[in-house]
Amino acid sequence: MSQPNQPFAKCDCPPGRRHKCAACFRQFNKMEHLVEHMRAARHSPHEPRCGVCGKHCRSFEALRDHLGAGGSTLPKAASCASEFAARGCKLCLRVLASAAALRTHRGCQLSRTPPMTRLHHQAQAPQGGGRALALGCKMVGAGSDGSLDVVARVCVVDEQEGIVFEAFVKPLIPVTHYRYETTGIRPEHLREGMTVKSAQRRVQDLLLNGEQPWKARTSRGRDRLLVGHGLDHDLDALGMDYPAYLKRDTATYPPLMKTSKLSNSLRFLTHTYLGYDIQTGHQHPYEDCVAAMRLYHRMKRQQHPRSGGSADGPAASVDQAFPAWRQRELERMTPEELLRLSTPDYHCWCLDD
């Protein structure tokens, strides 16, 4: 005997109405599903947003796809793409009030770094009392096949793009591949170079700015923020570490990463968001430092509400924003109220001010 058809689960929302996320616009049949989505997604006002429809995107790359700035347009965002094509800036991804306003919008287009002759001038201290320094290193190859990275050149730049420290470094182990095509480094450059230990001590002194190392790990004092791209790699090469809450790494900052959550190259980020090319021909770490610092300043100047995090630590945990014991109360809130409660899972650089 055939069994009668089982009824479908009944939706708990009125006919024709679904619960829509106020950030990414996803829709859910049940309010409890929307709450769980907000708990997992960690939406916040610090995410990149479409200037046309207001949709939140996890990264600027996702926003570029939404606006069609990368060359392809998503079907659901065709209207946003057309508005962006008419009055949008392809560097900062802002949508201006009119096409005339776009023509006068020139602040995002930056020129390449100053002439290399400026590299011979070194400042004795960071200019203007800046709170951040950018670090860049160039590596040569060691080991039998030259694949082991060892530091050969170090550069530190302040927020005004002035050189604070720059030197060749003599590696601790023999160099088997100088990678001259990209580094421009020859054996004679390293013969009189300073030791790795001396370079490490100099960089550390600049970053700590007179603060005790043990104190820098627990609380913010006079120590400076460290800006760079792939900072862990550079610090490992110098044999030093630095507190994570003081690092500003453009390789791991979520809004600058790929939608696949992998890192973009510094060359790609500079071309896409600053409007000029780097790392052509012989590469100097000064150029990388300036590009990383400019990206940091571009992200720092984002206009976000001053909530959902602190300048010295990560944002509130998801358990604080959406605790399980408040589940029934959360389900009675509107999507906009849930978004106001939500906090990001990373420290937004706009909070550094």
CSV table of N, CA and C in Angstrom, one decimal, residues 155-234:
chain,number,residue,atom,x,y,z
A,155,CYS,N,64.8,48.2,4.3
A,155,CYS,CA,64.4,49.7,4.2
A,155,CYS,C,63.2,49.9,5.2
A,156,VAL,N,63.3,51.0,5.9
A,156,VAL,CA,62.2,51.5,6.8
A,156,VAL,C,61.8,52.9,6.4
A,157,VAL,N,60.5,53.1,6.2
A,157,VAL,CA,60.0,54.4,5.7
A,157,VAL,C,59.0,54.9,6.7
A,158,ASP,N,59.0,56.2,6.9
A,158,ASP,CA,58.0,56.8,7.8
A,158,ASP,C,56.7,57.2,7.0
A,159,GLU,N,55.7,57.8,7.7
A,159,GLU,CA,54.4,58.1,7.1
A,159,GLU,C,54.5,59.2,6.0
A,160,GLN,N,55.6,60.0,6.1
A,160,GLN,CA,55.8,61.0,5.0
A,160,GLN,C,56.6,60.5,3.9
A,161,GLU,N,56.9,59.2,3.8
A,161,GLU,CA,57.6,58.5,2.8
A,161,GLU,C,59.1,58.8,2.8
A,162,GLY,N,59.6,59.3,3.9
A,162,GLY,CA,61.0,59.6,4.1
A,162,GLY,C,61.7,58.3,4.6
A,163,ILE,N,62.9,58.1,4.2
A,163,ILE,CA,63.7,56.9,4.6
A,163,ILE,C,64.3,57.1,6.0
A,164,VAL,N,63.9,56.2,6.9
A,164,VAL,CA,64.4,56.3,8.2
A,164,VAL,C,65.7,55.4,8.4
A,165,PHE,N,65.7,54.3,7.7
A,165,PHE,CA,66.8,53.4,7.7
A,165,PHE,C,66.8,52.6,6.4
A,166,GLU,N,68.0,52.4,5.9
A,166,GLU,CA,68.2,51.6,4.6
A,166,GLU,C,69.6,51.1,4.6
A,167,ALA,N,69.8,49.8,4.4
A,167,ALA,CA,71.1,49.2,4.4
A,167,ALA,C,71.1,47.9,3.7
A,168,PHE,N,72.3,47.5,3.2
A,168,PHE,CA,72.6,46.2,2.7
A,168,PHE,C,72.9,45.3,4.0
A,169,VAL,N,72.5,44.1,3.9
A,169,VAL,CA,72.7,43.1,5.0
A,169,VAL,C,73.5,41.9,4.5
A,170,LYS,N,74.6,41.6,5.3
A,170,LYS,CA,75.4,40.4,5.0
A,170,LYS,C,74.8,39.2,5.6
A,171,PRO,N,74.3,38.3,4.7
A,171,PRO,CA,73.6,37.0,5.2
A,171,PRO,C,74.5,36.2,6.1
A,172,LEU,N,73.9,35.4,7.0
A,172,LEU,CA,74.7,34.5,7.8
A,172,LEU,C,75.2,33.3,7.1
A,173,ILE,N,74.6,32.9,6.0
A,173,ILE,CA,75.0,31.7,5.3
A,173,ILE,C,75.4,32.2,3.8
A,174,PRO,N,76.2,31.4,3.1
A,174,PRO,CA,76.6,31.8,1.8
A,174,PRO,C,75.5,31.9,0.8
A,175,VAL,N,75.6,33.0,0.0
A,175,VAL,CA,74.5,33.2,-1.0
A,175,VAL,C,74.9,32.4,-2.3
A,176,THR,N,73.9,31.7,-2.8
A,176,THR,CA,74.1,30.9,-4.0
A,176,THR,C,73.4,31.5,-5.2
A,177,HIS,N,72.5,32.4,-5.0
A,177,HIS,CA,71.8,33.1,-6.1
A,177,HIS,C,71.4,34.5,-5.7
A,178,TYR,N,72.0,35.5,-6.4
A,178,TYR,CA,71.8,36.9,-6.0
A,178,TYR,C,70.5,37.4,-6.6
A,179,ARG,N,69.9,36.7,-7.5
A,179,ARG,CA,68.6,37.1,-8.2
A,179,ARG,C,68.8,38.6,-8.7
A,180,TYR,N,69.9,38.8,-9.4
A,180,TYR,CA,70.2,40.1,-9.9
A,180,TYR,C,69.1,40.7,-10.8
A,181,GLU,N,68.4,39.9,-11.6
A,181,GLU,CA,67.4,40.4,-12.5
A,181,GLU,C,66.4,41.2,-11.8
A,182,THR,N,66.0,40.8,-10.6
A,182,THR,CA,65.0,41.5,-9.8
A,182,THR,C,65.5,42.4,-8.7
A,183,THR,N,66.6,41.9,-8.0
A,183,THR,CA,67.1,42.6,-6.8
A,183,THR,C,68.1,43.7,-7.2
A,184,GLY,N,68.8,43.5,-8.3
A,184,GLY,CA,69.9,44.4,-8.6
A,184,GLY,C,71.1,44.3,-7.6
A,185,ILE,N,71.1,43.3,-6.8
A,185,ILE,CA,72.2,43.1,-5.8
A,185,ILE,C,73.3,42.3,-6.3
A,186,ARG,N,74.6,42.8,-6.1
A,186,ARG,CA,75.8,42.1,-6.5
A,186,ARG,C,76.6,41.7,-5.3
A,187,PRO,N,77.5,40.8,-5.4
A,187,PRO,CA,78.4,40.3,-4.3
A,187,PRO,C,79.1,41.5,-3.6
A,188,GLU,N,79.5,42.5,-4.3
A,188,GLU,CA,80.2,43.6,-3.7
A,188,GLU,C,79.3,44.4,-2.8
A,189,HIS,N,78.0,44.4,-3.1
A,189,HIS,CA,77.1,45.2,-2.2
A,189,HIS,C,77.0,44.6,-0.8
A,190,LEU,N,77.2,43.3,-0.7
A,190,LEU,CA,77.1,42.6,0.6
A,190,LEU,C,78.3,42.5,1.4
A,191,ARG,N,79.5,42.7,0.8
A,191,ARG,CA,80.8,42.5,1.5
A,191,ARG,C,80.9,43.4,2.7
A,192,GLU,N,80.5,44.6,2.5
A,192,GLU,CA,80.6,45.6,3.6
A,192,GLU,C,79.2,45.8,4.3
A,193,GLY,N,78.3,45.0,4.0
A,193,GLY,CA,77.0,45.1,4.6
A,193,GLY,C,77.0,44.9,6.1
A,194,MET,N,76.0,45.4,6.8
A,194,MET,CA,75.9,45.2,8.2
A,194,MET,C,75.4,43.8,8.5
A,195,THR,N,75.6,43.3,9.7
A,195,THR,CA,75.2,42.0,10.1
A,195,THR,C,73.7,42.0,10.3
A,196,VAL,N,73.1,40.8,10.2
A,196,VAL,CA,71.7,40.6,10.4
A,196,VAL,C,71.3,41.1,11.8
A,197,LYS,N,72.1,40.8,12.8
A,197,LYS,CA,71.8,41.1,14.2
A,197,LYS,C,71.8,42.7,14.3
A,198,SER,N,72.7,43.4,13.7
A,198,SER,CA,72.7,44.8,13.7
A,198,SER,C,71.5,45.4,13.1
A,199,ALA,N,71.1,44.9,11.9
A,199,ALA,CA,69.9,45.3,11.2
A,199,ALA,C,68.7,45.1,12.1
A,200,GLN,N,68.6,43.9,12.7
A,200,GLN,CA,67.5,43.6,13.5
A,200,GLN,C,67.4,44.6,14.7
A,201,ARG,N,68.5,44.9,15.3
A,201,ARG,CA,68.5,45.8,16.5
A,201,ARG,C,68.0,47.2,16.1
A,202,ARG,N,68.5,47.6,14.9
A,202,ARG,CA,68.2,49.0,14.4
A,202,ARG,C,66.7,49.1,14.1
A,203,VAL,N,66.1,48.0,13.4
A,203,VAL,CA,64.7,48.1,13.1
A,203,VAL,C,63.9,48.0,14.4
A,204,GLN,N,64.3,47.2,15.3
A,204,GLN,CA,63.5,47.0,16.6
A,204,GLN,C,63.5,48.3,17.4
A,205,ASP,N,64.7,49.0,17.4
A,205,ASP,CA,64.8,50.3,18.1
A,205,ASP,C,63.8,51.3,17.5
A,206,LEU,N,63.7,51.3,16.2
A,206,LEU,CA,62.8,52.3,15.6
A,206,LEU,C,61.4,52.0,15.9
A,207,LEU,N,61.0,50.7,15.9
A,207,LEU,CA,59.6,50.3,16.1
A,207,LEU,C,59.2,50.5,17.6
A,208,LEU,N,60.1,50.2,18.5
A,208,LEU,CA,59.8,50.3,19.9
A,208,LEU,C,59.8,51.7,20.4
A,209,ASN,N,60.6,52.6,19.7
A,209,ASN,CA,60.6,54.0,20.0
A,209,ASN,C,60.8,54.3,21.5
A,210,GLY,N,61.8,53.5,22.1
A,210,GLY,CA,62.1,53.7,23.5
A,210,GLY,C,61.2,52.9,24.5
A,211,GLU,N,60.3,52.2,24.0
A,211,GLU,CA,59.4,51.4,24.8
A,211,GLU,C,60.1,50.1,25.2
A,212,GLN,N,59.8,49.5,26.3
A,212,GLN,CA,60.4,48.2,26.7
A,212,GLN,C,59.7,47.1,25.9
A,213,PRO,N,60.5,46.1,25.4
A,213,PRO,CA,59.8,45.1,24.6
A,213,PRO,C,58.7,44.3,25.3
A,214,TRP,N,58.9,44.1,26.6
A,214,TRP,CA,57.8,43.3,27.3
A,214,TRP,C,56.6,44.1,27.5
A,215,LYS,N,56.7,45.4,27.5
A,215,LYS,CA,55.5,46.3,27.7
A,215,LYS,C,54.8,46.4,26.4
A,216,ALA,N,55.5,46.4,25.3
A,216,ALA,CA,54.9,46.5,23.9
A,216,ALA,C,54.0,45.3,23.7
A,217,ARG,N,54.2,44.2,24.3
A,217,ARG,CA,53.4,43.0,24.0
A,217,ARG,C,52.1,43.1,24.8
A,218,THR,N,52.0,43.9,25.8
A,218,THR,CA,50.8,43.9,26.6
A,218,THR,C,49.9,45.1,26.5
A,219,SER,N,50.5,46.3,26.2
A,219,SER,CA,49.7,47.5,26.1
A,219,SER,C,50.4,48.5,25.2
A,220,ARG,N,49.6,49.4,24.6
A,220,ARG,CA,50.1,50.4,23.6
A,220,ARG,C,50.7,51.5,24.3
A,221,GLY,N,52.0,51.8,24.0
A,221,GLY,CA,52.7,53.0,24.6
A,221,GLY,C,53.2,53.8,23.4
A,222,ARG,N,54.6,54.0,23.5
A,222,ARG,CA,55.2,54.8,22.5
A,222,ARG,C,55.6,54.0,21.2
A,223,ASP,N,55.4,52.7,21.3
A,223,ASP,CA,55.8,51.9,20.1
A,223,ASP,C,54.9,52.2,18.9
A,224,ARG,N,55.5,51.9,17.8
A,224,ARG,CA,54.9,52.3,16.5
A,224,ARG,C,54.2,51.1,15.8
A,225,LEU,N,53.2,51.5,15.0
A,225,LEU,CA,52.6,50.5,14.1
A,225,LEU,C,53.6,50.1,13.0
A,226,LEU,N,53.5,48.8,12.6
A,226,LEU,CA,54.4,48.3,11.6
A,226,LEU,C,53.6,47.9,10.4
A,227,VAL,N,53.9,48.6,9.3
A,227,VAL,CA,53.1,48.5,8.0
A,227,VAL,C,54.0,47.7,7.0
A,228,GLY,N,53.4,46.9,6.2
A,228,GLY,CA,54.2,46.2,5.2
A,228,GLY,C,53.3,45.2,4.4
A,229,HIS,N,54.0,44.4,3.6
A,229,HIS,CA,53.3,43.3,2.8
A,229,HIS,C,54.0,42.0,3.0
A,230,GLY,N,53.4,41.1,3.7
A,230,GLY,CA,54.0,39.8,4.0
A,230,GLY,C,55.0,40.1,5.2
A,231,LEU,N,54.5,40.7,6.2
A,231,LEU,CA,55.4,41.1,7.3
A,231,LEU,C,56.0,39.9,8.0
A,232,ASP,N,55.3,38.8,8.2
A,232,ASP,CA,55.8,37.7,8.9
A,232,ASP,C,57.1,37.1,8.2
A,233,HIS,N,57.1,37.1,6.8
A,233,HIS,CA,58.2,36.7,6.1
A,233,HIS,C,59.4,37.6,6.3
A,234,ASP,N,59.2,38.9,6.3
A,234,ASP,CA,60.3,39.8,6.5
A,234,ASP,C,60.8,39.8,7.9
